[in-house]
Amino acid sequence: MKKKVTFDLIVIGSGGTGTYFLKEISRFLSSSNNAKALVASMTIIDGDTVEGKNLSRQCFTEQDIGLHKASVMAEVLNQSFGLNWRAYTEYITDISQIKKHCEK
């Protein structure tokens, strides 16, 4: 019997490019049971918080100001697409921080 291969999906950065990428990959995953079955875990990593200057070019609202970008995005994507994104709200300074988010 073949062992099922799964992947840990980790997106680092949920700002300008990250918000749009996260929205589209979430849309894809929610519409494809085959793709969703291949993903063991989904994590958004970003230590940044939402500021007023982000509102003009990133997918955030005034109510999000002061909150962690990763947390806001995880909540919105989970509610909108029925997924299970997790948020890691610290900056990455060492590869071991990423490795601990990969499920075995």
Tab-separated table of C-alpha atoms in Angstrom:
chain	number	residue	atom	x	y	z
A	1	MET	CA	0.000	0.000	0.000
A	2	LYS	CA	1.303	3.444	-0.882
A	3	LYS	CA	1.857	5.926	1.885
A	4	LYS	CA	-0.275	9.044	1.513
A	5	VAL	CA	1.896	12.079	0.834
A	6	THR	CA	0.798	15.364	2.358
A	7	PHE	CA	2.298	18.809	2.481
A	8	ASP	CA	2.543	21.595	5.046
A	9	LEU	CA	1.543	24.840	3.367
A	10	ILE	CA	3.370	27.774	4.951
A	11	VAL	CA	2.973	31.321	3.660
A	12	ILE	CA	5.441	33.842	5.036
A	13	GLY	CA	4.104	37.366	4.779
A	14	SER	CA	0.493	38.493	4.705
A	15	GLY	CA	0.926	42.039	3.469
A	16	GLY	CA	0.710	43.468	-0.042
A	17	THR	CA	1.372	40.347	-2.114
A	18	GLY	CA	0.570	37.844	0.626
A	19	THR	CA	-3.047	38.882	1.121
A	20	TYR	CA	-3.856	38.389	-2.552
A	21	PHE	CA	-1.952	35.106	-2.802
A	22	LEU	CA	-3.654	33.775	0.342
A	23	LYS	CA	-7.088	34.657	-1.003
A	24	GLU	CA	-6.481	32.871	-4.304
A	25	ILE	CA	-4.837	29.745	-2.864
A	26	SER	CA	-7.688	29.507	-0.337
A	27	ARG	CA	-10.261	29.798	-3.114
A	28	PHE	CA	-8.470	27.009	-5.005
A	29	LEU	CA	-8.205	24.722	-1.968
A	30	SER	CA	-11.831	25.199	-0.985
A	31	SER	CA	-13.009	24.241	-4.477
A	32	SER	CA	-10.796	21.163	-4.864
A	33	ASN	CA	-11.202	18.256	-2.463
A	34	ASN	CA	-8.253	16.520	-4.124
A	35	ALA	CA	-5.921	19.471	-3.455
A	36	LYS	CA	-7.243	20.016	0.061
A	37	ALA	CA	-6.603	16.351	0.915
A	38	LEU	CA	-2.901	16.823	0.117
A	39	VAL	CA	-2.451	19.621	2.665
A	40	ALA	CA	-1.643	18.467	6.196
A	41	SER	CA	-1.491	21.937	7.701
A	42	MET	CA	-1.779	25.568	6.635
A	43	THR	CA	0.104	28.322	8.437
A	44	ILE	CA	0.396	32.056	7.835
A	45	ILE	CA	3.529	33.610	9.329
A	46	ASP	CA	3.837	37.368	9.780
A	47	GLY	CA	4.944	39.380	12.790
A	48	ASP	CA	3.565	42.635	11.404
A	49	THR	CA	0.403	44.405	12.542
A	50	VAL	CA	-2.114	46.251	10.398
A	51	GLU	CA	-1.528	50.003	10.139
A	52	GLY	CA	-3.655	52.699	8.544
A	53	LYS	CA	-1.197	53.012	5.670
A	54	ASN	CA	-1.880	49.354	4.748
A	55	LEU	CA	-5.559	49.905	4.002
A	56	SER	CA	-5.082	51.417	0.555
A	57	ARG	CA	-3.246	48.425	-0.962
A	58	GLN	CA	-3.813	45.423	1.285
A	59	CYS	CA	-6.935	43.405	2.103
A	60	PHE	CA	-7.598	44.892	5.524
A	61	THR	CA	-10.225	47.210	7.023
A	62	GLU	CA	-10.121	49.960	9.642
A	63	GLN	CA	-11.352	47.462	12.272
A	64	ASP	CA	-8.158	45.456	11.694
A	65	ILE	CA	-5.772	48.289	12.632
A	66	GLY	CA	-3.500	47.179	15.467
A	67	LEU	CA	-4.198	43.474	14.969
A	68	HIS	CA	-1.666	40.975	13.642
A	69	LYS	CA	-1.929	40.573	9.883
A	70	ALA	CA	-1.526	36.785	10.067
A	71	SER	CA	-4.358	36.447	12.606
A	72	VAL	CA	-6.714	38.653	10.616
A	73	MET	CA	-6.039	36.774	7.390
A	74	ALA	CA	-6.387	33.341	9.015
A	75	GLU	CA	-9.735	34.277	10.536
A	76	VAL	CA	-11.122	35.806	7.339
A	77	LEU	CA	-9.969	32.911	5.146
A	78	ASN	CA	-11.241	30.254	7.539
A	79	GLN	CA	-14.662	31.885	7.745
A	80	SER	CA	-14.895	32.617	4.022
A	81	PHE	CA	-13.596	29.330	2.657
A	82	GLY	CA	-14.138	26.819	5.471
A	83	LEU	CA	-10.418	26.119	5.832
A	84	ASN	CA	-8.119	25.691	8.822
A	85	TRP	CA	-5.377	28.310	8.504
A	86	ARG	CA	-3.259	28.878	11.614
A	87	ALA	CA	-1.498	32.136	12.387
A	88	TYR	CA	2.041	32.553	13.703
A	89	THR	CA	2.397	36.185	14.730
A	90	GLU	CA	6.150	36.496	15.089
A	91	TYR	CA	8.910	37.399	12.667
A	92	ILE	CA	11.042	34.545	11.354
A	93	THR	CA	14.660	34.871	12.448
A	94	ASP	CA	15.721	31.218	12.244
A	95	ILE	CA	14.765	28.221	10.083
A	96	SER	CA	13.839	26.227	13.196
A	97	GLN	CA	10.829	28.516	13.648
A	98	ILE	CA	9.451	27.323	10.323
A	99	LYS	CA	10.238	23.665	10.942
A	100	LYS	CA	8.200	23.574	14.143
A	101	HIS	CA	5.062	24.366	12.124
A	102	CYS	CA	5.407	21.277	9.961
A	103	GLU	CA	3.333	18.349	11.180
A	104	LYS	CA	4.946	14.932	11.114
